[in-house]
C-alpha positions as a Markdown table, in Angstrom:
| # | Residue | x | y | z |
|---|---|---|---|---|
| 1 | Unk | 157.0 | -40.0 | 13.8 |
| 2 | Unk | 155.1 | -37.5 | 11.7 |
| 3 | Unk | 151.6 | -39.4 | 12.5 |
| 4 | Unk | 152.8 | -39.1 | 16.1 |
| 5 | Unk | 152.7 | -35.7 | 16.1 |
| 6 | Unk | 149.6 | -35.8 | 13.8 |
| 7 | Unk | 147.9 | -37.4 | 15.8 |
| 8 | Unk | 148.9 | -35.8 | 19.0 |
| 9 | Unk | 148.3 | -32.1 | 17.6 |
| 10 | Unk | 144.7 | -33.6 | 17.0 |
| 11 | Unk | 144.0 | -34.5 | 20.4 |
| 12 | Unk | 145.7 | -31.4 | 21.4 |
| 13 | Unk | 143.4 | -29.3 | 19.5 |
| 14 | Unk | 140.4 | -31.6 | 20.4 |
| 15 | Unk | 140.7 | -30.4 | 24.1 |
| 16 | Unk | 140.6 | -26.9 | 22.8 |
| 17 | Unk | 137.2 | -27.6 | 21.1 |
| 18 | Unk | 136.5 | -28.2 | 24.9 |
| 19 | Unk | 136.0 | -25.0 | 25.6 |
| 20 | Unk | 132.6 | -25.4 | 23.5 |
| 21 | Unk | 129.4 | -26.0 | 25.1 |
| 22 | Unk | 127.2 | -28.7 | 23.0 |
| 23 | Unk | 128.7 | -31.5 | 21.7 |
| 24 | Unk | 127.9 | -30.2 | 17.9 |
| 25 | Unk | 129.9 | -26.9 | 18.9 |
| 26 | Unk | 132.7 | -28.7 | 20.2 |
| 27 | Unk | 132.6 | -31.1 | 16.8 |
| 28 | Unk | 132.9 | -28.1 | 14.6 |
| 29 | Unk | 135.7 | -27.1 | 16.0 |
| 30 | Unk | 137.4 | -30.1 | 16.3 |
| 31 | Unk | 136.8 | -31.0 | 12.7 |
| 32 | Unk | 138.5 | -27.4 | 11.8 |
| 33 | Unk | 141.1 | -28.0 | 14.1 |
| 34 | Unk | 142.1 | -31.2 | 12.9 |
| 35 | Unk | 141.4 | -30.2 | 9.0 |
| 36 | Unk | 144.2 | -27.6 | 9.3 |
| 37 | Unk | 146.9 | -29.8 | 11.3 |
| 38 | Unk | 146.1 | -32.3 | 8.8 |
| 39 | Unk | 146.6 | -29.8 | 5.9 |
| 40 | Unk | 149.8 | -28.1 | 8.1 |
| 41 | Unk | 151.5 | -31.9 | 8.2 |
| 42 | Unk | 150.4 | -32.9 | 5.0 |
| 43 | Unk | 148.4 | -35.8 | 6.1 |
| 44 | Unk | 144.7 | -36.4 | 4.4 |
| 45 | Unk | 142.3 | -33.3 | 5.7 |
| 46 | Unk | 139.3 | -35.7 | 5.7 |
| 47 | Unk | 140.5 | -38.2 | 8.2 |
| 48 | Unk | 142.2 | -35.1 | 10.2 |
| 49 | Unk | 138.4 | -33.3 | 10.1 |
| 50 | Unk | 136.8 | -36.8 | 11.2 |
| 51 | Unk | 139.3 | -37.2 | 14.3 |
| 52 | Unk | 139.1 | -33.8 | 15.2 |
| 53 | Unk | 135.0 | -33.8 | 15.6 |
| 54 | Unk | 135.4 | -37.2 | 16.7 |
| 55 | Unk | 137.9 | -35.8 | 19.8 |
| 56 | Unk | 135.3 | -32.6 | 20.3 |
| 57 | Unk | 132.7 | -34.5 | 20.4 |
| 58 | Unk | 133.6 | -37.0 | 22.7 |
| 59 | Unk | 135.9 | -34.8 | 25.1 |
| 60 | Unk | 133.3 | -34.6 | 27.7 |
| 61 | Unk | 132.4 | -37.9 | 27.6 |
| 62 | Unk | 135.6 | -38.8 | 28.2 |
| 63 | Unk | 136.1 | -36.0 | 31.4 |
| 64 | Unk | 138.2 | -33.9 | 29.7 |
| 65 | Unk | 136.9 | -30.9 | 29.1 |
| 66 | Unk | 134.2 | -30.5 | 31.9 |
């Protein structure tokens, strides 16, 4: 359950990095995003930082945050 909700605070906060306009913006604050729910759940702040850029990144790609 707790990397359920890891995980979903990560994508949650990946669509907020949306908001962004170039996909390095958007990375940055997906990879800050996802380093402090990793910290706040107590999961590894590294792998929380690489899914988080990976989600800002890769949001508009995916249609999500057009």
């Amino acid at each position: 359950m707790r990397k359920f909700n890891f995980l979903a605070a990560v994508a949650a906060l990946g669509l907020v990095a949306g908001c962004m306009s170039p996909d390095q913006e958007r990375a940055a604050v997906g990879a800050v995003a996802g380093a402090v729910v990793a910290d706040a759940v107590g999961a590894n702040v590294v792998a929380g930082a690489a899914v988080g850029a990976t989600a800002g990144a890769l949001c508009d790609d995916a249609g999500v945050c057009r």
